[in-house]
């Protein structure tokens, strides 16, 4: 297009800007911030509550994760650094999948979730828990069910693709495409008993659930992916 229309003015509009856009369109002309959107009544006010200090047993683990985030910030989103990022995520997963950490996260989640429902802070009790990996999601699911066995039937479900290498119980719990479509409808239904979705990649972008008001994030998210993910609770 640039070659065909060398004298044209190019203007880009986006809700999730990334650095690469300026390389194509040039400097930012105008921005409409989240604060302005909230003030205009277009976006609901999003409230963030950091819970890491309440969850992790070992301060050293917190320092390791903070160091990881610092490394991510320094690396940015350069595609040439994907391999290094994968190695960093592998190291982070070893921290996040520690049984003691999973246990504390599950207890903290159950207590926090139930308190919000009791207080009416969560209108319909719909919540999404974003995990760093399928393994962590499954470990968390099992721990939550051990704390609240009555939730296993309907209240909490994992939404992930299954693999032929999954253990039998996980394979059966995840189901196939038709099962996920059914869960899609149930989660969007304000009256359904399906209240808590444990996800990794699915449903964190382009998935709108008006009755969803709480999201728990236990996964490194940056830039437009972070914006799109937290927008699920808009």
CSV table of C-alpha atoms in Angstrom, one decimal:
chain,number,residue,atom,x,y,z
A,1,UNK,CA,0.0,0.0,0.0
A,2,UNK,CA,2.8,2.4,0.8
A,3,UNK,CA,4.3,1.8,-2.7
A,4,UNK,CA,1.0,2.3,-4.4
A,5,UNK,CA,0.0,5.4,-2.4
A,6,UNK,CA,3.4,7.0,-1.4
A,7,UNK,CA,1.7,10.4,-0.4
A,8,UNK,CA,-1.1,8.9,1.6
A,9,UNK,CA,-1.6,9.4,5.3
A,10,UNK,CA,-1.9,6.2,7.3
A,11,UNK,CA,-3.8,6.2,10.6
A,12,UNK,CA,-4.2,3.1,12.8
A,13,UNK,CA,-6.8,2.6,15.5
A,14,UNK,CA,-6.4,-0.1,18.2
A,15,UNK,CA,-7.5,-1.0,21.7
A,16,UNK,CA,-4.4,-2.9,22.5
A,17,UNK,CA,-1.4,-0.9,21.2
A,18,UNK,CA,2.0,-2.5,20.8
A,19,UNK,CA,5.4,-0.9,20.1
A,20,UNK,CA,5.5,-2.3,16.6
A,21,UNK,CA,2.6,-0.1,15.6
A,22,UNK,CA,4.6,3.1,15.7
A,23,UNK,CA,7.1,1.5,13.3
A,24,UNK,CA,4.3,1.3,10.8
A,25,UNK,CA,2.1,4.3,11.5
A,26,UNK,CA,4.5,6.7,13.2
A,27,UNK,CA,4.1,8.6,16.4
A,28,UNK,CA,0.9,8.3,18.5
A,29,UNK,CA,-1.5,11.1,17.6
A,30,UNK,CA,-4.0,10.7,20.4
A,31,UNK,CA,-4.9,8.3,23.2
A,32,UNK,CA,-8.1,7.5,25.0
A,33,UNK,CA,-7.0,6.2,28.5
A,34,UNK,CA,-8.7,3.7,30.8
A,35,UNK,CA,-9.4,6.5,33.3
A,36,UNK,CA,-11.3,8.5,30.6
A,37,UNK,CA,-13.2,5.4,29.6
A,38,UNK,CA,-14.2,4.7,33.2
A,39,UNK,CA,-15.2,8.3,33.7
A,40,UNK,CA,-17.4,8.2,30.5
A,41,UNK,CA,-19.1,5.0,31.7
A,42,UNK,CA,-17.8,2.9,28.8
A,43,UNK,CA,-15.5,0.7,30.9
A,44,UNK,CA,-16.2,-0.5,34.4
A,45,UNK,CA,-13.6,0.3,37.1
A,46,UNK,CA,-11.1,-2.6,37.4
A,47,UNK,CA,-9.7,-3.1,40.9
A,48,UNK,CA,-6.4,-5.0,41.3
A,49,UNK,CA,-5.4,-6.8,44.5
A,50,UNK,CA,-1.9,-8.2,44.8
A,51,UNK,CA,-2.0,-11.4,46.8
A,52,UNK,CA,1.6,-12.8,46.3
A,53,UNK,CA,2.8,-11.8,49.7
A,54,UNK,CA,-0.1,-13.6,51.3
A,55,UNK,CA,0.5,-16.8,49.3
A,56,UNK,CA,4.2,-17.6,49.0
A,57,UNK,CA,5.8,-19.4,51.9
A,58,UNK,CA,9.3,-18.5,51.1
A,59,UNK,CA,10.4,-14.9,50.5
A,60,UNK,CA,13.2,-16.3,48.2
A,61,UNK,CA,10.4,-17.5,45.8
A,62,UNK,CA,9.0,-14.0,45.6
A,63,UNK,CA,12.5,-12.7,44.8
A,64,UNK,CA,13.0,-15.3,42.1
A,65,UNK,CA,9.7,-14.3,40.4
A,66,UNK,CA,10.4,-10.6,40.7
A,67,UNK,CA,13.8,-11.3,39.0
A,68,UNK,CA,11.9,-13.1,36.2
A,69,UNK,CA,9.6,-10.2,35.6
A,70,UNK,CA,12.5,-7.8,35.5
A,71,UNK,CA,14.1,-10.0,32.9
A,72,UNK,CA,10.9,-10.0,30.9
A,73,UNK,CA,10.7,-6.3,31.0
A,74,UNK,CA,14.3,-6.0,29.8
A,75,UNK,CA,13.8,-8.4,27.0
A,76,UNK,CA,10.5,-7.0,25.8
A,77,UNK,CA,8.6,-8.9,23.2
A,78,UNK,CA,11.4,-9.4,20.6
A,79,UNK,CA,10.8,-12.6,18.7
A,80,UNK,CA,14.5,-13.4,18.6
A,81,UNK,CA,14.3,-13.9,22.4
A,82,UNK,CA,11.5,-16.4,22.4
A,83,UNK,CA,13.8,-19.3,23.1
A,84,UNK,CA,15.3,-17.5,26.1
A,85,UNK,CA,11.8,-16.7,27.3
A,86,UNK,CA,10.8,-20.3,27.1
A,87,UNK,CA,13.7,-21.3,29.3
A,88,UNK,CA,12.8,-18.6,31.8
A,89,UNK,CA,9.2,-19.8,31.9
A,90,UNK,CA,10.4,-23.3,32.5
A,91,UNK,CA,12.3,-22.0,35.5
A,92,UNK,CA,9.3,-20.1,36.7
A,93,UNK,CA,7.0,-23.1,36.3
A,94,UNK,CA,9.3,-25.0,38.7
A,95,UNK,CA,8.6,-22.3,41.3
A,96,UNK,CA,4.9,-22.0,40.6
A,97,UNK,CA,4.3,-25.8,40.6
A,98,UNK,CA,5.9,-26.4,44.0
A,99,UNK,CA,3.3,-28.4,45.9
A,100,UNK,CA,3.5,-26.1,48.9
A,101,UNK,CA,2.9,-23.1,46.7
A,102,UNK,CA,-0.1,-24.8,44.9
A,103,UNK,CA,-1.5,-25.7,48.3
A,104,UNK,CA,-1.3,-22.2,49.6
A,105,UNK,CA,-2.7,-20.7,46.4
A,106,UNK,CA,-5.6,-23.1,46.5
A,107,UNK,CA,-6.4,-22.3,50.2
A,108,UNK,CA,-6.1,-18.6,49.6
A,109,UNK,CA,-8.3,-18.8,46.5
A,110,UNK,CA,-11.0,-20.7,48.2
A,111,UNK,CA,-11.1,-18.4,51.2
A,112,UNK,CA,-11.0,-15.3,49.1
A,113,UNK,CA,-13.6,-16.5,46.6
A,114,UNK,CA,-16.0,-17.6,49.3
A,115,UNK,CA,-15.6,-14.4,51.2
A,116,UNK,CA,-16.5,-12.3,48.1
A,117,UNK,CA,-19.6,-14.4,47.4
A,118,UNK,CA,-20.6,-14.1,51.1
A,119,UNK,CA,-20.2,-10.4,51.0
A,120,UNK,CA,-22.0,-10.0,47.7
A,121,UNK,CA,-18.8,-8.6,46.2
A,122,UNK,CA,-19.1,-11.2,43.4
A,123,UNK,CA,-22.6,-10.7,42.1
A,124,UNK,CA,-23.1,-14.2,40.6
A,125,UNK,CA,-19.9,-15.9,41.8
A,126,UNK,CA,-18.4,-16.2,38.3
A,127,UNK,CA,-14.6,-16.3,38.4
A,128,UNK,CA,-11.7,-17.2,36.1
A,129,UNK,CA,-8.4,-18.5,37.3
A,130,UNK,CA,-5.5,-18.1,34.8
A,131,UNK,CA,-2.6,-20.6,35.2
A,132,UNK,CA,0.8,-20.6,33.7
A,133,UNK,CA,0.6,-24.2,32.3
A,134,UNK,CA,-1.7,-27.2,32.0
A,135,UNK,CA,0.2,-29.0,34.7
A,136,UNK,CA,-0.2,-26.2,37.2
A,137,UNK,CA,-3.9,-25.9,36.2
A,138,UNK,CA,-4.4,-29.6,36.9
A,139,UNK,CA,-2.5,-29.5,40.2
A,140,UNK,CA,-4.5,-26.5,41.3
A,141,UNK,CA,-7.8,-28.1,40.3
A,142,UNK,CA,-7.0,-31.2,42.3
A,143,UNK,CA,-6.0,-29.2,45.4
A,144,UNK,CA,-9.2,-27.1,45.2
A,145,UNK,CA,-11.4,-30.2,44.9
A,146,UNK,CA,-9.6,-31.7,47.9
A,147,UNK,CA,-10.6,-28.6,49.9
A,148,UNK,CA,-14.2,-28.4,48.5
A,149,UNK,CA,-15.2,-31.9,47.1
A,150,UNK,CA,-18.8,-30.7,46.6
A,151,UNK,CA,-17.4,-28.3,43.9
A,152,UNK,CA,-16.3,-31.1,41.6
A,153,UNK,CA,-19.7,-31.9,40.1
A,154,UNK,CA,-20.6,-28.5,38.6
A,155,UNK,CA,-18.9,-25.5,40.2
A,156,UNK,CA,-15.3,-25.6,39.0
A,157,UNK,CA,-14.0,-26.9,35.6
A,158,UNK,CA,-10.8,-26.8,33.6
A,159,UNK,CA,-11.0,-25.4,30.1
A,160,UNK,CA,-8.0,-26.7,28.1
A,161,UNK,CA,-7.3,-28.9,25.1
A,162,UNK,CA,-6.5,-32.4,26.1
A,163,UNK,CA,-3.6,-34.5,24.9
A,164,UNK,CA,-3.3,-38.3,24.2
A,165,UNK,CA,-0.4,-38.3,26.7
A,166,UNK,CA,-2.6,-36.9,29.6
A,167,UNK,CA,-3.3,-39.2,32.5
A,168,UNK,CA,-6.7,-40.9,32.3
A,169,UNK,CA,-8.5,-38.7,34.8
A,170,UNK,CA,-7.3,-35.5,33.3
A,171,UNK,CA,-8.1,-36.7,29.8
A,172,UNK,CA,-11.7,-37.5,30.9
A,173,UNK,CA,-12.1,-34.2,32.8
A,174,UNK,CA,-11.1,-32.1,29.8
A,175,UNK,CA,-13.4,-33.7,27.3
A,176,UNK,CA,-13.4,-32.8,23.6
A,177,UNK,CA,-14.6,-29.9,21.4
A,178,UNK,CA,-18.3,-30.5,22.1
A,179,UNK,CA,-17.7,-30.5,25.8
A,180,UNK,CA,-15.9,-27.2,25.7
A,181,UNK,CA,-18.7,-25.7,23.6
A,182,UNK,CA,-21.1,-26.8,26.3
A,183,UNK,CA,-18.9,-25.3,29.0
A,184,UNK,CA,-18.8,-22.0,27.0
A,185,UNK,CA,-22.6,-21.7,27.1
A,186,UNK,CA,-22.8,-22.7,30.8
A,187,UNK,CA,-20.2,-20.2,31.9
A,188,UNK,CA,-21.9,-17.4,30.1
A,189,UNK,CA,-25.3,-18.4,31.6
A,190,UNK,CA,-25.8,-16.3,34.8
A,191,UNK,CA,-28.0,-19.0,36.3
A,192,UNK,CA,-25.7,-22.0,35.7
A,193,UNK,CA,-23.9,-23.8,38.5
A,194,UNK,CA,-20.6,-23.6,36.6
A,195,UNK,CA,-19.0,-20.7,38.4
A,196,UNK,CA,-15.2,-21.1,38.3
A,197,UNK,CA,-13.2,-21.7,35.1
A,198,UNK,CA,-9.5,-22.7,35.4
A,199,UNK,CA,-7.8,-21.7,32.1
A,200,UNK,CA,-4.3,-21.4,30.6
A,201,UNK,CA,-4.6,-19.9,27.1
A,202,UNK,CA,-8.3,-20.5,26.2
A,203,UNK,CA,-10.9,-17.8,27.1
A,204,UNK,CA,-8.4,-15.1,28.0
A,205,UNK,CA,-8.8,-13.2,24.8
A,206,UNK,CA,-11.9,-12.5,22.7
A,207,UNK,CA,-14.2,-14.3,25.2
A,208,UNK,CA,-16.9,-12.0,26.6
A,209,UNK,CA,-18.9,-13.0,29.7
A,210,UNK,CA,-21.0,-10.1,31.1
A,211,UNK,CA,-21.5,-11.9,34.4
A,212,UNK,CA,-17.8,-12.5,35.0
A,213,UNK,CA,-16.5,-10.1,37.7
A,214,UNK,CA,-13.4,-11.7,39.2
A,215,UNK,CA,-10.2,-13.0,37.7
A,216,UNK,CA,-7.2,-14.6,39.5
A,217,UNK,CA,-4.0,-14.4,37.5
A,218,UNK,CA,-1.1,-16.8,38.3
A,219,UNK,CA,0.7,-16.3,35.0
A,220,UNK,CA,3.2,-13.9,33.5
A,221,UNK,CA,1.3,-11.6,31.2
A,222,UNK,CA,2.6,-8.5,29.3
A,223,UNK,CA,1.5,-5.7,27.0
A,224,UNK,CA,-1.6,-6.3,24.8
A,225,UNK,CA,-2.1,-9.9,26.1
A,226,UNK,CA,-2.4,-8.5,29.6
A,227,UNK,CA,-4.8,-5.8,28.5
A,228,UNK,CA,-7.0,-8.3,26.6
A,229,UNK,CA,-6.9,-10.8,29.5
A,230,UNK,CA,-8.1,-8.4,32.2
A,231,UNK,CA,-10.7,-7.1,29.8
A,232,UNK,CA,-12.6,-10.4,30.3
A,233,UNK,CA,-13.9,-8.8,33.6
A,234,UNK,CA,-15.1,-5.6,31.9
